[in-house]
Coordinates of C-alpha atoms (C1' of nucleotides) in Angstrom, one line a residue:
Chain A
X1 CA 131.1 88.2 81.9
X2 CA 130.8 85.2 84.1
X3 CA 133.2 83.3 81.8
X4 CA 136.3 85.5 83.5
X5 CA 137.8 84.1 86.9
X6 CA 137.4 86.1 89.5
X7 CA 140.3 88.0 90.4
X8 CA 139.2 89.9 93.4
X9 CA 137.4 88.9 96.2
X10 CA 134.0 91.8 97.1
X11 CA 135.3 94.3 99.6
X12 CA 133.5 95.2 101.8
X13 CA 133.0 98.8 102.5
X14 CA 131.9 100.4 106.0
X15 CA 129.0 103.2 105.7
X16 CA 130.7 106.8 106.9
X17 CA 128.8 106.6 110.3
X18 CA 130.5 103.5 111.5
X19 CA 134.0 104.8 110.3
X20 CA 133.2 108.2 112.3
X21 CA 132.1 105.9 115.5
X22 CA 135.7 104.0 115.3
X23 CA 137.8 106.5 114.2
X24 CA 136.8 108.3 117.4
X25 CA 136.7 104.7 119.2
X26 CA 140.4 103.9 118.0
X27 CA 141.0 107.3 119.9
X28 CA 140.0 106.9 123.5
X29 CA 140.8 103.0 123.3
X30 CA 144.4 104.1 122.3
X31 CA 144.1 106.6 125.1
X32 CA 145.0 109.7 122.5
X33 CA 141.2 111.3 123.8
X34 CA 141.3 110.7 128.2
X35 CA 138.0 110.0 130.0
X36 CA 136.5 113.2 130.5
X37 CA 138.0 115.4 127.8
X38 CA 135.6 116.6 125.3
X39 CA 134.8 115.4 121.7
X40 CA 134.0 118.8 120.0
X41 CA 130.5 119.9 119.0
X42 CA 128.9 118.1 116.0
X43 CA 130.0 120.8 113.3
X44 CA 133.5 120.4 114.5
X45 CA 133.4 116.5 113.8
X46 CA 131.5 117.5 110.8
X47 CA 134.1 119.4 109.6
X48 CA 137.2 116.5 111.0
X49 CA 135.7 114.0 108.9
X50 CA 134.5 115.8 106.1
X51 CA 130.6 113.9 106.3
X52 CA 127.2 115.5 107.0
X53 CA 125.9 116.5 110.7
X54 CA 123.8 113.6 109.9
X55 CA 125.8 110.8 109.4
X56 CA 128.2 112.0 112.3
X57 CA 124.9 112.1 114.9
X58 CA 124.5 108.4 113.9
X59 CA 128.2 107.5 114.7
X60 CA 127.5 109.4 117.9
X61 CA 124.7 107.1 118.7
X62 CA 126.5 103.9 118.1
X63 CA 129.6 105.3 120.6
X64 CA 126.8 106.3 122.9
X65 CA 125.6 103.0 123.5
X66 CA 128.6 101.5 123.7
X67 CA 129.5 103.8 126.5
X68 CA 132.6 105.5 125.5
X69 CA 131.0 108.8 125.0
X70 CA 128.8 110.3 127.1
X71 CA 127.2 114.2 127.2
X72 CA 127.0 116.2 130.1
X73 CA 124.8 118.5 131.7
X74 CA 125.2 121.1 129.0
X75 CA 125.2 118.0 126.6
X76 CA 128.4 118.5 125.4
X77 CA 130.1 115.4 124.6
X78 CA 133.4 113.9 125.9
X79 CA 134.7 110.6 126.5
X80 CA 134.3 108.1 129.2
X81 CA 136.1 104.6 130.3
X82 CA 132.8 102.7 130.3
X83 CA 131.7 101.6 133.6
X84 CA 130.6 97.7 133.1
X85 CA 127.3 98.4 135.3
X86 CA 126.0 99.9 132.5
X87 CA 126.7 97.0 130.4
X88 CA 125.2 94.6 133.0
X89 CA 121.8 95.3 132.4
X90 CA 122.3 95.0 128.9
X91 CA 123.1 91.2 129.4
X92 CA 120.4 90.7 131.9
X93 CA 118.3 91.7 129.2
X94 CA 119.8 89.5 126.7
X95 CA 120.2 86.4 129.1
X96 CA 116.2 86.8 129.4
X97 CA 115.7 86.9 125.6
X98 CA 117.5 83.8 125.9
X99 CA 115.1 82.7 128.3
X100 CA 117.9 81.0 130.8
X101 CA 116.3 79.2 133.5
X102 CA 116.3 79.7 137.1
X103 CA 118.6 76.6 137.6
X104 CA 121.1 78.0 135.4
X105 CA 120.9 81.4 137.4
X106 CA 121.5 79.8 140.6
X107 CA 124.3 77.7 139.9
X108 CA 126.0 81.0 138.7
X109 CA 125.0 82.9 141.2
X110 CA 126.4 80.3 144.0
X111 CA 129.7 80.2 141.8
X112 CA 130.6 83.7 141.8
X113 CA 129.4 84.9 145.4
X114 CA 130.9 82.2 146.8
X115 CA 134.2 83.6 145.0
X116 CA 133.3 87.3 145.9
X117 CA 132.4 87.1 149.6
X118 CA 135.9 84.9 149.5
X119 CA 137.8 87.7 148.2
X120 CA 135.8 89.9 150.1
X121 CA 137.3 88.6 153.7
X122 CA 140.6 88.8 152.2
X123 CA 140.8 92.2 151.0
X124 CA 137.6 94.8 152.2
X125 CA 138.7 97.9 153.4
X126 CA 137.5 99.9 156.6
X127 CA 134.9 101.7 153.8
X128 CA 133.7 98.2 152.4
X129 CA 133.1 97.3 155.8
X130 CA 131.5 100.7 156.4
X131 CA 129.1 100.7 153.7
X132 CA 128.3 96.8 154.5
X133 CA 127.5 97.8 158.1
X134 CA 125.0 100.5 156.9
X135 CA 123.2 98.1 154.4
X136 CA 122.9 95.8 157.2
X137 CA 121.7 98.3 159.5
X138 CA 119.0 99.5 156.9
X139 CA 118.0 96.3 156.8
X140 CA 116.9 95.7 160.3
X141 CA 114.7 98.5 159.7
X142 CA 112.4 97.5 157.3
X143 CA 112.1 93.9 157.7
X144 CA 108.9 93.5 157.2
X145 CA 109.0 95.6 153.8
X146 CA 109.9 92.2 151.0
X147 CA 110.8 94.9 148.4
X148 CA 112.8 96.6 150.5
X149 CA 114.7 94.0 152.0
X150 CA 115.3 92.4 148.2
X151 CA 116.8 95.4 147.4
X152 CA 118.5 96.2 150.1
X153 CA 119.9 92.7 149.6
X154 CA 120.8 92.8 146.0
X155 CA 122.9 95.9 147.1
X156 CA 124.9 93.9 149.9
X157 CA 126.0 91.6 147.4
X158 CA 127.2 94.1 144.7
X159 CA 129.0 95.5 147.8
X160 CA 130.3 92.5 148.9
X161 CA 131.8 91.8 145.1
X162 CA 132.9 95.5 145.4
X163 CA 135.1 94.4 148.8
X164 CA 136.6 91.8 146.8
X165 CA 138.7 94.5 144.7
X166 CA 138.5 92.3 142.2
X167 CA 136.8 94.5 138.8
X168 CA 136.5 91.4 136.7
X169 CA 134.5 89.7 139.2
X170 CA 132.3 92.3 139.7
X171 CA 131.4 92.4 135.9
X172 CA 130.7 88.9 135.8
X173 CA 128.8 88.7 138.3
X174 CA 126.6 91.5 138.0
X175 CA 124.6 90.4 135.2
X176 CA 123.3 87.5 137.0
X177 CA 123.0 89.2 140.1
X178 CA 121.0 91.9 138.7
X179 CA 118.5 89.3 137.8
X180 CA 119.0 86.8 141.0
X181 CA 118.3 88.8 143.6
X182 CA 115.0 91.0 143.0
X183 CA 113.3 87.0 143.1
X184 CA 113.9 87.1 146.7
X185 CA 111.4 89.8 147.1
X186 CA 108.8 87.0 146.1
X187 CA 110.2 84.7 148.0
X188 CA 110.1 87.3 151.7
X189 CA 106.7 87.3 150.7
X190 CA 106.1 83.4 151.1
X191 CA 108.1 82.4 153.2
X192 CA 107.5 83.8 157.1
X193 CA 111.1 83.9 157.8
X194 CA 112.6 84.5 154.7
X195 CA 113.7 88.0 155.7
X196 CA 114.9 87.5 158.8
X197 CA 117.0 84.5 157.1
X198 CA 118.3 86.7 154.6
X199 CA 119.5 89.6 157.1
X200 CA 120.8 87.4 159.0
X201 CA 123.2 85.8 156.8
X202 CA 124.5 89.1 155.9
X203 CA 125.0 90.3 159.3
X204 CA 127.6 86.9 159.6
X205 CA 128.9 87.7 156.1
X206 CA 129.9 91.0 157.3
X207 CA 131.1 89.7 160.9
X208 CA 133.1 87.4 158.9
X209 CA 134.3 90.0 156.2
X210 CA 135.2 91.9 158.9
X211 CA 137.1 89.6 161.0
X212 CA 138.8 88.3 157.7
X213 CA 137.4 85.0 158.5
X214 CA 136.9 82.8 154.6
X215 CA 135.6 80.0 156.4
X216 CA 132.5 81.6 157.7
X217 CA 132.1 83.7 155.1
X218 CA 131.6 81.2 152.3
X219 CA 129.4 78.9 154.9
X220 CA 127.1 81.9 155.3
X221 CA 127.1 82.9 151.7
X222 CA 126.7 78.9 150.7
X223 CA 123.5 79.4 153.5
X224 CA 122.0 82.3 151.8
X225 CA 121.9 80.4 148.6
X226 CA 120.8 77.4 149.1
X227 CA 118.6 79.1 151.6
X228 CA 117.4 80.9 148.0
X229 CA 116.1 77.8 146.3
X230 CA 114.4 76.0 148.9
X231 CA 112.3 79.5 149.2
X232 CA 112.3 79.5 145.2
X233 CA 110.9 75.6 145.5
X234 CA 108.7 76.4 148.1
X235 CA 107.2 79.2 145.9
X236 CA 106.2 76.8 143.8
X237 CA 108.0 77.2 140.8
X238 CA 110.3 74.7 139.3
X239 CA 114.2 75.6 138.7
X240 CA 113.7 74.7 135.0
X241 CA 111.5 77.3 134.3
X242 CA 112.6 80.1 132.1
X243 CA 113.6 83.5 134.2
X244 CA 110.3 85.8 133.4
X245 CA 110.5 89.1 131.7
X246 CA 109.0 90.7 134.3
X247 CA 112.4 90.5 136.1
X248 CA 113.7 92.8 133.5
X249 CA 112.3 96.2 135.0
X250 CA 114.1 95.9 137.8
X251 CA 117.3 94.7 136.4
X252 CA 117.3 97.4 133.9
X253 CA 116.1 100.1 136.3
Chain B
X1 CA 108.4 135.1 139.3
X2 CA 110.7 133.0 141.5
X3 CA 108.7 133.9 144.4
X4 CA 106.0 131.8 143.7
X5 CA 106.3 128.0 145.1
X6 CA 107.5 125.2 142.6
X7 CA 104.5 123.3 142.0
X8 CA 105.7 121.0 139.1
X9 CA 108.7 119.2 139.2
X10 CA 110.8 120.0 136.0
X11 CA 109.5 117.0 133.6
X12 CA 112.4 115.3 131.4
X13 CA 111.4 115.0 127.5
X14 CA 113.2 112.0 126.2
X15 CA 114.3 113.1 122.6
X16 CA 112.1 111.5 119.6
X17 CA 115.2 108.8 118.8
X18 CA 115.2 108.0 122.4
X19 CA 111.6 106.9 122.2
X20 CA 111.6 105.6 118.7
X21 CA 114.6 103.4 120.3
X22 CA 112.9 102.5 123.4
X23 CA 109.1 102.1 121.8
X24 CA 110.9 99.0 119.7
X25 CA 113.0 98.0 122.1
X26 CA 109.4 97.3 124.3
X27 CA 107.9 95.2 121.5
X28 CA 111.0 92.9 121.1
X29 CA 111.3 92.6 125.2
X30 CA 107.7 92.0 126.2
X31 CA 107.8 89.1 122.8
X32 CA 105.1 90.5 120.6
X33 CA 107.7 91.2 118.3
X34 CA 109.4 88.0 118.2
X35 CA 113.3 87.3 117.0
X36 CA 113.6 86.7 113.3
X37 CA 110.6 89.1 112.6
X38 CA 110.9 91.9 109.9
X39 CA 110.4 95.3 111.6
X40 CA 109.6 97.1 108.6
X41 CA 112.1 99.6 106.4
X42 CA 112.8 103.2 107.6
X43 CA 109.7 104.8 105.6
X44 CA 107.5 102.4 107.3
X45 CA 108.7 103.6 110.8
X46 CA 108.4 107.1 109.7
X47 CA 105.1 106.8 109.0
X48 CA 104.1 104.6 112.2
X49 CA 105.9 106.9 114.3
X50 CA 105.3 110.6 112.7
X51 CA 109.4 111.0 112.9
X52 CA 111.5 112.4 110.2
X53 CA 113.6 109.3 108.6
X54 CA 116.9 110.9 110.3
X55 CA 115.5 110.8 113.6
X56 CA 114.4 106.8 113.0
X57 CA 117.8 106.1 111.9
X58 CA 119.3 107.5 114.9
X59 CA 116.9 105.2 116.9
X60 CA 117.6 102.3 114.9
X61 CA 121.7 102.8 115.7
X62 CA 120.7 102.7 119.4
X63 CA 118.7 99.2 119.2
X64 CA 121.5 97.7 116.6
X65 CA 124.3 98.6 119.3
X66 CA 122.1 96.3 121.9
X67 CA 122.2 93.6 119.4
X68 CA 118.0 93.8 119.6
X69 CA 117.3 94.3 116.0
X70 CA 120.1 93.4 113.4
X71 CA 120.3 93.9 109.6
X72 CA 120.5 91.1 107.2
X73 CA 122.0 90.3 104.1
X74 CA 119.5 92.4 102.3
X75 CA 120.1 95.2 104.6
X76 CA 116.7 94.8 106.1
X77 CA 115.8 95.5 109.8
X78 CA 114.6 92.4 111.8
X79 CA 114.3 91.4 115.6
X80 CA 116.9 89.2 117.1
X81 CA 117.7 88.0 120.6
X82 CA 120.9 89.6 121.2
X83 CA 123.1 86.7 121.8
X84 CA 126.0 87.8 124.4
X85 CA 129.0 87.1 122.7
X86 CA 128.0 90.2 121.0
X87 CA 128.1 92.3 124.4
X88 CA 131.2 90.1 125.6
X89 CA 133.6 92.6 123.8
X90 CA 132.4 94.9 124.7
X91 CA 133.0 94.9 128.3
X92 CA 136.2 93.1 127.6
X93 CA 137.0 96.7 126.3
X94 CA 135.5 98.4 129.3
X95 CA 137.7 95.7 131.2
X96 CA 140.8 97.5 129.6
X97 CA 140.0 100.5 129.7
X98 CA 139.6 100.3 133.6
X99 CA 142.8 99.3 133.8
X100 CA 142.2 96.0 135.3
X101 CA 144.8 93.9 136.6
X102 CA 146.4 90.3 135.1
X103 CA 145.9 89.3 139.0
X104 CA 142.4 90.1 138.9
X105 CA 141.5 88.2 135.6
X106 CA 143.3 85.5 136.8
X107 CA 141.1 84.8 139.6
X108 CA 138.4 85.1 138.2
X109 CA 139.0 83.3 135.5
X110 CA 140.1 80.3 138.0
X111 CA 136.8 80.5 139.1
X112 CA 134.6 80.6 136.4
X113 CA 136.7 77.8 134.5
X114 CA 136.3 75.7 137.4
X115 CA 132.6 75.2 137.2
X116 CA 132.7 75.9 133.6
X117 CA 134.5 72.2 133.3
X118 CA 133.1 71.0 136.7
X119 CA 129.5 71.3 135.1
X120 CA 130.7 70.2 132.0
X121 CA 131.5 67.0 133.4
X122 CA 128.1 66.6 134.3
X123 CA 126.3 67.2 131.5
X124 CA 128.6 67.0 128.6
X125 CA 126.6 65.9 125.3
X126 CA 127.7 63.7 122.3
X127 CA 128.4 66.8 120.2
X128 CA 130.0 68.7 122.7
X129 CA 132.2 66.1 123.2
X130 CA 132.9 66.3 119.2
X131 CA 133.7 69.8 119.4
X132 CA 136.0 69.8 122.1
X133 CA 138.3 66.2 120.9
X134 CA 137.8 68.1 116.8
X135 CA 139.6 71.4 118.8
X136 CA 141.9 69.1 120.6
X137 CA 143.2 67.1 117.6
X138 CA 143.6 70.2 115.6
X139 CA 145.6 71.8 118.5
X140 CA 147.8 68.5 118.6
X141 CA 148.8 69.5 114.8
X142 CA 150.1 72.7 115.6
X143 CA 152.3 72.2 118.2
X144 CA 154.4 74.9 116.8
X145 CA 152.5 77.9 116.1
X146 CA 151.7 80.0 119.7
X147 CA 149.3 82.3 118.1
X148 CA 147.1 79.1 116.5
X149 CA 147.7 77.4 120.1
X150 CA 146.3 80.4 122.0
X151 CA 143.9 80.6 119.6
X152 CA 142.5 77.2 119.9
X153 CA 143.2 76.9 123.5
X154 CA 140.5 80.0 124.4
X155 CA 138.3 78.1 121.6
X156 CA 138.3 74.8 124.0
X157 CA 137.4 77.0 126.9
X158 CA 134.6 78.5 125.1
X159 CA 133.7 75.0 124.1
X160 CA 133.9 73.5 127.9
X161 CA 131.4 76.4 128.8
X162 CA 129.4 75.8 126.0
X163 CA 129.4 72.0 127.3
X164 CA 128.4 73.3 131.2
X165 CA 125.1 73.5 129.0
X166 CA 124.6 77.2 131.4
X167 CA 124.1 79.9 129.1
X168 CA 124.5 82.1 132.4
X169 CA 127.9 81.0 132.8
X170 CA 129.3 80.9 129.6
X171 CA 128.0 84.8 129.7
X172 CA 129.9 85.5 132.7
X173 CA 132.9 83.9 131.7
X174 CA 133.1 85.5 128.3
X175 CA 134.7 88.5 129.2
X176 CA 137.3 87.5 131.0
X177 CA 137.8 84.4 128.7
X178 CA 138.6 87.1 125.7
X179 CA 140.9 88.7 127.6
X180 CA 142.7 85.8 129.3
X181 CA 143.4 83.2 126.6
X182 CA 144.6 84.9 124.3
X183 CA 148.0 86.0 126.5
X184 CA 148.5 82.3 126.7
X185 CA 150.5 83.2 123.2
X186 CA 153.3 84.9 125.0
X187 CA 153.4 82.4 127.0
X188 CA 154.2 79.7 124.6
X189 CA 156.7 81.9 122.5
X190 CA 159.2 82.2 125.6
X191 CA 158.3 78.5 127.7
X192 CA 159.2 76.0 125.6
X193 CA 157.0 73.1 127.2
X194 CA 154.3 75.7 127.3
X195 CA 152.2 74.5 124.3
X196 CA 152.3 70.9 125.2
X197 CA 151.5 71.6 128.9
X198 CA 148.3 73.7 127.6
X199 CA 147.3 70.7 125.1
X200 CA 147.9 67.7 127.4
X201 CA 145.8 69.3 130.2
X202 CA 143.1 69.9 127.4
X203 CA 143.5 66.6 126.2
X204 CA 143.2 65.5 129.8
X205 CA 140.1 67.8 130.4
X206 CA 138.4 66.3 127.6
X207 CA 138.8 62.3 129.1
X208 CA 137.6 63.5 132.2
X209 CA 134.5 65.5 130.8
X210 CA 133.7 62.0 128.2
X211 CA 133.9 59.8 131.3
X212 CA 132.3 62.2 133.4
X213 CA 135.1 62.3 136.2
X214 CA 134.2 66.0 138.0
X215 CA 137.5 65.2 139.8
X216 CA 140.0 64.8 137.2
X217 CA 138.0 67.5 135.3
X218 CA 138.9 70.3 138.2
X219 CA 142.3 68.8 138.7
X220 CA 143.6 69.5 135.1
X221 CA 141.6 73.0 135.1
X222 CA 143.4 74.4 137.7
X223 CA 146.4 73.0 137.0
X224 CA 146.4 74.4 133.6
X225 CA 145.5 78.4 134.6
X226 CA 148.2 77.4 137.7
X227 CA 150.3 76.9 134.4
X228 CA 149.0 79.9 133.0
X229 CA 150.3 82.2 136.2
X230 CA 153.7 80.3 136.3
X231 CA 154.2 81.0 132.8
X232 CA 153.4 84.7 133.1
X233 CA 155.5 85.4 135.7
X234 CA 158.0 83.7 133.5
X235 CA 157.8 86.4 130.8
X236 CA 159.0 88.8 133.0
X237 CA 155.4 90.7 133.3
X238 CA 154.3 91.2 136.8
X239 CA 150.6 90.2 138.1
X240 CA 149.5 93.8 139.4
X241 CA 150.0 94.8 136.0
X242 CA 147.0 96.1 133.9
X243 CA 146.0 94.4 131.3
X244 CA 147.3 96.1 128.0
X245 CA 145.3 97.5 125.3
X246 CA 146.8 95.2 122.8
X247 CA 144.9 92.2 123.8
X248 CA 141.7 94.2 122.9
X249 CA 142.4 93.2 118.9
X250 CA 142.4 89.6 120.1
X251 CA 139.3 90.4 122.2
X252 CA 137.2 92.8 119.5
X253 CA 138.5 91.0 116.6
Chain C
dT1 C1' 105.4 76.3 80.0
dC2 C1' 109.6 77.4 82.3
dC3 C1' 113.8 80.0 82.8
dG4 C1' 116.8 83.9 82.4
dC5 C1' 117.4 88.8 81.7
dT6 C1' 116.3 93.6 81.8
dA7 C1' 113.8 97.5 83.4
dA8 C1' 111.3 99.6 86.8
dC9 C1' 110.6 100.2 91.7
dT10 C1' 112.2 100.2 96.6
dT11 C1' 115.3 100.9 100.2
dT12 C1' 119.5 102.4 102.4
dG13 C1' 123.3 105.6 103.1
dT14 C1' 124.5 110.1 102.5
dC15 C1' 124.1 114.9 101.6
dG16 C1' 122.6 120.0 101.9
dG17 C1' 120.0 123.2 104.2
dA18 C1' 116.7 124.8 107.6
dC19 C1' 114.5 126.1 112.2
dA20 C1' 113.1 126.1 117.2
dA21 C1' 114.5 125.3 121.8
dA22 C1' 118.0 125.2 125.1
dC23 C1' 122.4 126.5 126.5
dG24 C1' 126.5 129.6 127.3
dT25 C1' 128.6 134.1 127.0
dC26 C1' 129.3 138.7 127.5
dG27 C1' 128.3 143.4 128.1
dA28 C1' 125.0 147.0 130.0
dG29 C1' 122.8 148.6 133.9
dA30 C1' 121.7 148.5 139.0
Chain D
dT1 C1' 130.4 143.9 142.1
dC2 C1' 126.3 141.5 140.9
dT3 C1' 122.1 140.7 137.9
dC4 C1' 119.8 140.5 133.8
dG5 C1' 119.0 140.2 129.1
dA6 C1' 120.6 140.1 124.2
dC7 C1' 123.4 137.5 121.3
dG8 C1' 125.6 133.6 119.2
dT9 C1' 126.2 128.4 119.5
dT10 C1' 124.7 123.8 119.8
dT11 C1' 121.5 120.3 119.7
dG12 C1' 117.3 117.9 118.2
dT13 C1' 114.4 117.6 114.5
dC14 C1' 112.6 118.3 110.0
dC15 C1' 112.4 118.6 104.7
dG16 C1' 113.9 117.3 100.4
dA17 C1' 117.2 115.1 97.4
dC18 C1' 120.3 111.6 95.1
dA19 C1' 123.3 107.5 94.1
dA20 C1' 124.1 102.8 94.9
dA21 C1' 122.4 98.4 95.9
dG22 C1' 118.7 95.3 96.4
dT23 C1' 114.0 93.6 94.9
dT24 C1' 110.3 92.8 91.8
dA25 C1' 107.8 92.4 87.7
dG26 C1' 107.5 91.8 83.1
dC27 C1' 109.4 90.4 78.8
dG28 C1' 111.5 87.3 75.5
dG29 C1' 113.7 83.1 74.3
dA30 C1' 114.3 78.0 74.9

DNA sequence: TCCGCTAACTTTGTCGGACAAACGTCGAGA
DNA sequence: TCTCGACGTTTGTCCGACAAAGTTAGCGGA
């Protein structure tokens, strides 16, 4: 038998769930199925493709995760244009299975909301603003509440990339942010004015933002961050150290 | 019966895939199962968790989506960390599907390929260095082929990032990277200097990334996704465009 | 003794059928 | 007209089964 060439190369053959998941991918990415319409219920799709309730439940997970189907109240499925927050956390989580470091966080970070809060003065709208203003405001209250004002400020800076208009940035972005910003609840809580740093900045960010003024809106931004890693030195940890699991709860909610 | 005060709040059962999903997903995450690691076959997870086989499988479709646990040749189930060029197309897809704009992968990509190459300057090793002259003399022998070009041009980007030696960045670029790159084939099918343009500033890049010149480095980056807008407009397409769905094939391979 | 081959055994992918719980619908009664 | 309950539908889960592919063990030959 082994004597003969081989003609044919192995082909590879997809199990039925996967060919159910992107035949109904191919679908909504063509734009044939819209964002919102329905799917049909299982025994219609069972009866479509011709496969068991089974192996189409198993396709529906795979779509699931990937975000392009989704079930509503009545858990009835339809289609939906993936939102990238949902992804986001997704790469948090990988980048800390990765075990990136701190450094390579920050230098990330500092790249994109630099860009962001540039964008941001160019192009926010009189709701940006709006919604910036009442982050800010929220703030002041509870300055002397660390997990508060962390998350208060991880929210000012998802709104600031939302200001920018600019959808790819915000997905880029996110990941690290979701995993930047939660440190600086550790860091309000060692370093006396850490808060009042942080709010700060953001209340010139948004003066800036407002007044469409780059300049100041980049130095303020540039503040905040380096304003991060001395707190993150003073902490005592080293920017070479791997970002901690523990991170992961509140990046993936 | 409704006249009696709520005194529970309506408590959410996850169904058993869910947790199946999620119970696995905890041991990978919190590293005491570690990537690499069998997770047992399908009858062994019935057992442990008391399930019927279907409703593990579903599970296992949810972690296998999230790149946590893989199968290998053999078919069998282990733990991996979910390395994020795995996610990348997937919110390249999202990208798409929100209709995003050429003008608003452009800036971002001018931004992320900036420090992408900026860092790679810095810290640039001996076999990074190899990659990016191998992809540079290979580029330099198909002058004439736009798809190969484009092709090898988004590989050189991958490979600068890869250089930067921040696995944060190279996440965040990724995205945008499989979306941007590859339109660079148009490009050099209607401008005629366009593929020697794209591989002298590559070829530039690289000298300045070898000899460690930041400046030189950033100069020929920008110029080259300068080119990139030029050469767009060029074609005829407009910049407020969305990006089409055809790049996804590129993107999703 | 060591190697290769065959025959079990195991595992995955798929199928058919089944049932309880939750949901939506529609007609009867207030 | 509005409310409520019976009915059918749909989902989540289970059981059992089988073919194909992979794995392992045992056997025979060199």
């Amino acid at each position: 038998m082994s004597d003969t060439q081989d003609r044919f190369e192995r082909l590879h053959v997809s199990p039925a769930y996967q060919m159910v998941a992107e035949a109904i991918e191919r679908e909504i990415v063509s734009g044939r199925i819209l964002p919102g319409e329905p799917i049909g219920t299982e025994s219609e799709l069972v009866r479509q493709f011709g496969v068991n309730r089974s192996t189409v439940r198993e396709g529906i997970r795979v779509l699931e995760q990937n975000g392009l189907i989704s079930r509503n109240s009545s858990r009835r499925l339809f289609a939906c244009a993936p939102h990238h927050n949902r992804l986001a956390s997704r790469m948090s989580r990988a980048l800390v299975l990765q075990e990136v470091t701190f450094r390579e966080l920050y230098e990330t970070a500092m790249v994109l909301e630099l860009a962001a809060v540039e964008q941001a003065a160019e192009r926010a709208t009189k709701k940006n603003i709006a919604e910036l203003s009442e982050n800010v405001a929220k703030s002041e209250r509870v300055m002397d509440d660390p997990a508060r004002i962390a998350e208060l400020n991880s929210e000012f800076h998802a709104l600031v990339a939302k200001a920018s208009q600019n959808r790819v940035l915000q997905l880029a972005r996110e990941p690290a942010g979701l995993l930047f910003f939660p440190t600086t609840e550790v860091i309000c809580q060692k370093v006396a004015e850490g808060a009042v740093r942080i709010v700060e900045a953001n209340r010139m960010m948004l003066k800036a933002i407002r007044e469409g003024d780059k300049k100041a809106a980049l130095l303020w931004m540039r503040r905040q961050v380096d304003d991060w890693r001395k707190g993150f030195e003073r902490t005592g940890k080293r920017l070479d150290q791997a970002v901690d699991k523990s991170y992961l709860r509140a990046a993936t909610r």
